[in-house]
Coordinates of C-alpha atoms in Angstrom, one line a residue:
X1 CA 0.0 -0.1 0.1
X2 CA 2.7 2.4 1.1
X3 CA 4.5 1.8 -2.5
X4 CA 1.1 2.4 -4.3
X5 CA 0.9 5.9 -2.7
X6 CA 4.4 6.8 -3.2
X7 CA 3.9 6.0 -6.7
X8 CA 0.9 7.9 -7.1
X9 CA 2.6 10.9 -5.4
X10 CA 5.4 10.7 -8.0
X11 CA 3.1 10.6 -10.8
X12 CA 1.2 13.8 -9.2
X13 CA 4.5 15.6 -9.1
X14 CA 5.4 14.7 -12.6
X15 CA 2.1 15.8 -14.0
X16 CA 2.3 19.1 -12.0
X17 CA 5.8 19.8 -13.3
X18 CA 4.8 19.1 -16.9
X19 CA 1.8 21.5 -16.5
X20 CA 3.8 24.3 -15.1
X21 CA 6.4 23.9 -18.0
X22 CA 3.5 24.1 -20.3
X23 CA 2.1 27.2 -18.8
X24 CA 5.6 28.8 -19.0
X25 CA 6.2 27.8 -22.6
X26 CA 2.6 29.2 -23.6
X27 CA 3.3 32.2 -21.7
X28 CA 6.5 33.0 -23.3
X29 CA 4.9 32.4 -26.7
X30 CA 2.2 34.7 -26.0
X31 CA 4.6 37.3 -24.8
X32 CA 6.4 37.5 -28.2
X33 CA 5.5 40.5 -30.2
X34 CA 5.6 41.6 -33.9
X35 CA 7.1 45.0 -34.4
X36 CA 6.6 46.9 -37.8
X37 CA 9.0 49.2 -39.4
X38 CA 7.6 51.5 -42.0
X39 CA 8.8 55.3 -42.4
X40 CA 5.5 56.2 -43.9
X41 CA 3.2 54.6 -41.5
X42 CA 1.5 56.6 -38.8
X43 CA 2.1 53.8 -36.4
X44 CA 4.9 51.6 -35.7
X45 CA 8.8 52.4 -36.1
X46 CA 10.4 54.6 -38.6
X47 CA 13.8 53.1 -38.3
X48 CA 15.0 49.3 -38.0
X49 CA 17.3 50.4 -35.0
X50 CA 14.2 52.0 -33.1
X51 CA 12.6 48.6 -33.4
X52 CA 15.5 46.6 -32.3
X53 CA 15.9 48.9 -29.2
X54 CA 12.2 48.5 -28.4
X55 CA 12.1 44.7 -28.9
X56 CA 12.2 42.0 -26.2
X57 CA 14.0 38.8 -26.7
X58 CA 11.8 36.4 -29.1
X59 CA 10.3 39.4 -31.0
X60 CA 10.0 39.5 -34.7
X61 CA 10.6 42.8 -36.5
X62 CA 9.1 43.3 -40.0
X63 CA 10.6 46.0 -42.2
X64 CA 8.8 47.5 -45.1
X65 CA 10.7 48.0 -48.3
X66 CA 12.8 51.1 -48.5
X67 CA 16.3 52.1 -48.1
X68 CA 17.5 52.7 -44.4
X69 CA 20.5 54.7 -43.7
X70 CA 21.6 53.3 -40.6
X71 CA 24.4 51.4 -38.6
X72 CA 22.3 48.8 -36.7
X73 CA 23.5 47.4 -33.5
X74 CA 21.5 43.8 -32.8
X75 CA 22.4 42.6 -29.4
X76 CA 19.4 40.7 -28.5
X77 CA 17.5 37.5 -29.7
X78 CA 15.3 38.9 -32.3
X79 CA 14.2 38.0 -35.8
X80 CA 14.3 40.8 -38.5
X81 CA 12.7 40.1 -41.7
X82 CA 12.1 42.3 -44.6
X83 CA 8.4 42.2 -45.5
X84 CA 9.0 41.6 -49.1
X85 CA 11.6 38.9 -48.5
X86 CA 13.4 40.7 -51.4
X87 CA 16.9 42.2 -51.1
X88 CA 16.4 44.5 -54.2
X89 CA 13.8 46.6 -52.3
X90 CA 14.7 46.5 -48.9
X91 CA 18.3 48.1 -48.5
X92 CA 20.5 49.0 -45.6
X93 CA 23.2 51.4 -45.8
X94 CA 25.6 52.7 -43.2
X95 CA 25.1 56.5 -42.0
X96 CA 28.8 55.9 -41.0
X97 CA 30.6 54.0 -43.9
X98 CA 33.5 53.5 -41.6
X99 CA 31.3 50.8 -39.7
X100 CA 29.2 48.0 -40.6
X101 CA 25.5 49.0 -41.6
X102 CA 24.7 45.6 -39.7
X103 CA 26.5 44.5 -36.6
X104 CA 25.3 41.4 -34.9
X105 CA 26.6 40.7 -31.2
X106 CA 23.6 38.6 -29.9
X107 CA 22.5 35.1 -30.0
X108 CA 20.0 33.5 -31.9
X109 CA 19.4 36.5 -34.1
X110 CA 17.7 35.9 -37.7
X111 CA 18.4 38.6 -40.4
X112 CA 16.8 37.7 -43.6
X113 CA 15.7 39.4 -46.8
X114 CA 18.0 42.6 -47.0
X115 CA 20.5 44.3 -49.3
X116 CA 23.4 45.4 -47.5
X117 CA 25.9 47.6 -48.9
X118 CA 28.5 50.5 -49.3
X119 CA 30.6 49.9 -46.1
X120 CA 34.4 50.4 -45.6
X121 CA 34.2 47.7 -43.3
X122 CA 31.7 44.7 -43.6
X123 CA 28.2 44.6 -44.9
X124 CA 27.1 42.2 -42.2
X125 CA 29.4 41.8 -38.9
X126 CA 29.0 38.8 -36.6
X127 CA 31.0 39.6 -33.6
X128 CA 30.9 37.3 -30.7
X129 CA 27.5 36.1 -32.2
X130 CA 26.4 32.7 -31.7
X131 CA 23.6 30.4 -33.1
X132 CA 22.4 33.3 -35.7
X133 CA 20.8 32.7 -39.0
X134 CA 21.7 35.0 -41.7
X135 CA 19.6 34.2 -44.9
X136 CA 18.5 35.5 -48.3
X137 CA 20.6 38.7 -48.0
X138 CA 22.7 40.3 -50.6
X139 CA 25.9 41.9 -49.3
X140 CA 28.0 44.0 -51.8
X141 CA 30.1 47.1 -52.3
X142 CA 32.1 46.6 -49.0
X143 CA 35.4 45.7 -47.8
X144 CA 33.9 42.4 -46.7
X145 CA 30.4 41.1 -47.6
X146 CA 30.0 39.1 -44.5
X147 CA 32.5 39.2 -41.6
X148 CA 32.7 36.8 -38.7
X149 CA 34.7 37.5 -35.9
X150 CA 35.0 35.3 -32.5
X151 CA 31.7 33.8 -34.0
X152 CA 30.2 30.4 -33.4
X153 CA 27.5 28.0 -34.6
X154 CA 26.2 30.4 -37.0
X155 CA 24.4 29.6 -40.4
X156 CA 25.2 31.7 -43.3
X157 CA 22.5 30.5 -45.8
X158 CA 21.2 31.4 -49.1
X159 CA 22.9 34.9 -49.6
X160 CA 24.5 36.5 -52.6
X161 CA 28.0 37.9 -51.7
X162 CA 29.2 40.0 -54.7
X163 CA 31.4 43.0 -55.5
X164 CA 33.1 43.2 -52.3
X165 CA 37.0 43.4 -51.8
X166 CA 36.6 40.0 -50.2
X167 CA 33.6 38.1 -50.0
X168 CA 33.4 36.0 -46.8
X169 CA 35.9 36.3 -44.0
X170 CA 36.2 34.4 -40.7
X171 CA 38.5 35.4 -37.9
X172 CA 38.8 33.1 -34.8
X173 CA 35.3 31.6 -35.5
X174 CA 34.5 28.0 -35.2
X175 CA 31.6 25.5 -36.1
X176 CA 29.7 27.9 -38.4
X177 CA 27.6 26.5 -41.4
X178 CA 28.2 28.2 -44.8
X179 CA 25.7 26.8 -47.3
X180 CA 23.8 27.7 -50.5
X181 CA 25.4 30.9 -51.0
X182 CA 26.4 32.7 -54.4
X183 CA 30.0 33.9 -53.4
X184 CA 31.0 35.3 -56.9
X185 CA 32.6 38.3 -58.6
X186 CA 34.6 39.8 -55.7
X187 CA 37.6 41.6 -56.3
X188 CA 39.7 39.7 -53.7
X189 CA 39.1 36.1 -52.4
X190 CA 35.8 34.7 -52.1
X191 CA 36.8 33.1 -48.8
X192 CA 39.4 34.2 -46.2
X193 CA 40.1 32.3 -43.0
X194 CA 42.3 33.3 -40.1
X195 CA 42.6 31.1 -37.0
X196 CA 39.2 29.6 -37.8
X197 CA 38.4 25.7 -37.7
X198 CA 35.6 23.2 -37.7
X199 CA 33.5 25.3 -40.1
X200 CA 31.7 23.5 -42.9
X201 CA 31.2 25.0 -46.3
X202 CA 29.0 23.2 -48.9
X203 CA 26.5 23.7 -51.7
X204 CA 28.0 27.1 -52.5
X205 CA 28.8 28.6 -55.8
X206 CA 32.2 30.2 -56.1
X207 CA 33.3 32.2 -59.0
X208 CA 36.3 34.9 -58.0
X209 CA 39.5 35.3 -59.4
X210 CA 40.8 33.7 -56.2
X211 CA 38.1 31.5 -54.6
X212 CA 40.0 30.7 -51.3
X213 CA 42.8 32.7 -50.0
X214 CA 45.6 30.5 -49.5
X215 CA 46.0 29.7 -45.7
X216 CA 46.8 26.7 -43.6
X217 CA 43.5 27.2 -41.9
X218 CA 41.9 25.9 -44.9
X219 CA 42.7 22.3 -43.8
X220 CA 41.1 22.7 -40.6
X221 CA 37.7 23.2 -42.1
X222 CA 35.2 20.9 -44.0
X223 CA 34.5 21.5 -47.5
X224 CA 31.5 19.3 -48.2
X225 CA 28.6 17.7 -46.5
X226 CA 27.7 14.0 -46.4
X227 CA 26.5 13.0 -49.8
X228 CA 22.9 13.2 -49.7
X229 CA 20.2 12.5 -52.3
X230 CA 18.8 16.0 -52.7
X231 CA 18.7 19.0 -55.4
X232 CA 21.6 21.0 -55.0
X233 CA 21.9 24.6 -56.1
X234 CA 23.0 24.0 -59.7
X235 CA 19.8 21.3 -59.5
X236 CA 22.2 18.3 -59.6
X237 CA 20.8 15.2 -57.8
X238 CA 23.2 15.3 -54.6
X239 CA 24.0 17.5 -52.0
X240 CA 27.7 17.4 -51.5
X241 CA 30.5 19.9 -52.1
X242 CA 30.7 23.2 -53.8
X243 CA 30.8 24.6 -57.4
X244 CA 34.2 26.0 -58.2
X245 CA 34.3 28.3 -61.1
X246 CA 36.7 31.1 -61.9
X247 CA 36.4 34.4 -64.0
X248 CA 38.1 32.8 -67.1
X249 CA 35.7 29.7 -67.3
X250 CA 38.4 27.4 -66.4
X251 CA 37.4 26.6 -62.9
X252 CA 37.8 23.0 -61.4
X253 CA 33.9 22.2 -61.7
X254 CA 33.9 23.7 -65.2
X255 CA 36.7 21.5 -66.3
X256 CA 36.6 18.3 -64.2
X257 CA 35.1 14.9 -65.4
X258 CA 32.0 13.3 -64.5
X259 CA 32.1 10.0 -66.2
X260 CA 29.1 8.4 -64.1
X261 CA 26.8 11.5 -64.7
X262 CA 26.0 11.9 -61.0
X263 CA 26.5 15.7 -60.9
X264 CA 29.8 15.1 -59.0
X265 CA 33.3 15.4 -60.3
X266 CA 35.1 12.1 -60.4
X267 CA 38.1 13.5 -58.4
X268 CA 38.3 15.8 -55.2
X269 CA 39.4 19.4 -55.7
X270 CA 42.7 20.4 -53.6
X271 CA 42.2 23.8 -52.1
X272 CA 45.2 26.3 -51.7
X273 CA 46.9 26.0 -48.4
X274 CA 45.6 22.6 -47.7
X275 CA 42.3 20.7 -47.3
X276 CA 40.0 19.3 -50.1
X277 CA 36.5 19.2 -51.3
X278 CA 35.8 15.6 -51.9
X279 CA 32.7 15.9 -53.7
X280 CA 32.8 19.0 -56.0
X281 CA 29.7 19.9 -58.1
X282 CA 29.6 19.2 -61.6
X283 CA 27.2 21.0 -64.0
X284 CA 24.9 18.3 -64.9
X285 CA 22.1 20.9 -65.6
X286 CA 24.0 23.6 -67.5
X287 CA 20.9 25.7 -67.7
X288 CA 21.1 26.0 -63.8
X289 CA 24.4 27.6 -63.7
X290 CA 23.2 30.2 -66.3
X291 CA 20.2 30.9 -63.9
X292 CA 22.7 31.6 -61.1
X293 CA 24.7 33.8 -63.3
X294 CA 21.6 36.1 -64.1
X295 CA 21.5 36.9 -60.4
X296 CA 25.0 38.4 -60.6
X297 CA 26.3 41.2 -62.5
X298 CA 29.7 40.3 -64.5
X299 CA 29.6 43.8 -66.3
X300 CA 29.6 45.6 -62.9
X301 CA 32.6 43.4 -61.8
X302 CA 34.6 44.3 -64.9
X303 CA 34.0 47.9 -64.5
X304 CA 35.1 47.7 -61.1
X305 CA 38.3 46.1 -62.1
X306 CA 38.9 48.6 -64.7
X307 CA 38.8 51.2 -61.9
X308 CA 41.8 49.4 -60.3
X309 CA 43.7 49.3 -63.6
X310 CA 43.2 45.4 -63.9
X311 CA 42.1 43.8 -67.2
X312 CA 39.7 41.2 -67.1
X313 CA 39.6 38.4 -69.6
X314 CA 36.5 36.8 -69.2
X315 CA 35.4 33.8 -71.4
X316 CA 32.0 32.7 -72.2
X317 CA 30.3 30.6 -69.5
X318 CA 31.0 27.2 -70.6
X319 CA 27.7 25.9 -69.4
X320 CA 26.0 28.1 -72.0
X321 CA 22.1 28.3 -72.4
X322 CA 21.8 24.3 -72.8
X323 CA 18.9 22.4 -72.0
X324 CA 18.0 18.8 -72.6
X325 CA 17.4 15.8 -70.8
X326 CA 19.3 16.6 -67.7
X327 CA 17.7 20.0 -67.3
X328 CA 14.0 20.6 -69.0
X329 CA 13.8 24.3 -70.0
X330 CA 12.2 26.3 -67.4
X331 CA 12.5 23.6 -64.7
X332 CA 13.3 25.2 -61.2
X333 CA 14.5 22.3 -59.0
X334 CA 15.9 23.7 -55.9
X335 CA 16.7 22.8 -52.3
X336 CA 14.4 24.0 -49.7
X337 CA 17.2 26.3 -48.6
X338 CA 17.8 27.6 -52.0
X339 CA 13.8 28.3 -52.4
X340 CA 14.0 30.3 -49.3
X341 CA 16.8 32.5 -50.7
X342 CA 15.5 33.1 -54.2
X343 CA 12.2 35.2 -53.2
X344 CA 13.9 38.1 -54.7
X345 CA 17.7 39.3 -55.5
X346 CA 18.7 42.8 -56.6
X347 CA 20.7 43.9 -59.4
X348 CA 23.9 45.4 -57.7
X349 CA 24.9 49.3 -57.6
X350 CA 28.5 50.0 -58.6
X351 CA 29.4 52.0 -55.5
X352 CA 32.5 53.5 -57.0
X353 CA 33.8 55.2 -53.9
X354 CA 33.7 52.0 -51.9
X355 CA 35.3 50.2 -54.7
X356 CA 38.1 52.9 -54.9
X357 CA 38.6 52.5 -51.1
X358 CA 39.6 49.1 -51.4
X359 CA 41.8 49.4 -54.4
X360 CA 45.0 49.3 -52.3
X361 CA 44.0 46.0 -50.7
X362 CA 43.4 44.4 -54.1
X363 CA 46.7 45.7 -55.8
X364 CA 48.7 44.5 -52.6
X365 CA 47.1 41.0 -53.1
X366 CA 48.1 40.9 -56.9
X367 CA 51.7 41.6 -56.3

């Protein structure tokens, strides 16, 4: 009888605990608020920073289309989404170009759907940030498109990083996931690593004069995911490594062999400084590569190089405009992550002042 009473008492305690936790969770969910930023609205906030300052952890901030001239400081757990999910019509430019227009120092921040540009520092800076989700943004015309400093366990997903002095740079940053991004037509390296390890890069499209800056840290990172049956960003049948192109059209993925026609190069790609991509992507569906190129602006890149006194000798994309049994015309097979990132992408501005400011950096790299 005593054992029965004790078991009944334990069951009652467990039930009460579950009930209390459920109430706490529901209360937390109920307390989360949606804030709206619209400079033309009678109610709400006129700047993104004002909404961030007013938000509590767990709130979501929706931003109306427009150009916001601000240096955002995001130090709390909030979700910031453009209403349109379109980086072309929701732009953040710095009020102080010497600083980043977006600086994130908090945990579990989501920043999605913005064009971020024209900084002498980084378009998007993650400084000490952890577990953040940076998705579907276009970072351009800055010293670095996206810069991670002492940042850990963040997901950089589905962004267009282009026309910067360097595309993506990681400094003393660990365990970050870099996937589904277009990192192309940057004037310096597409990826630059310094004292950063255990990061994973996969299903990215690289097309820069120098895709990976030569550094021993490259060997301390992973350059492919586990081979998985799923559409990749060039509409091949497997998620694996990355697509390696270059400005001359002679990149590894553009010239490798795929004898078994599985959309993966037959041999691994060895990176500068060490490390390798063991499953580099092959353009099994050439029209998909053309579709990605249409999101970029090669002419702006060539013009930017001319301002630096560097001649660009770009050849025609070997993928061409082909369609066929491997890629029906008009078909849009994408990963779920890529679909989320393709709700809208802008045509880049040129940003001559920012380009000129980084000229010394680029020319130094070329010597």
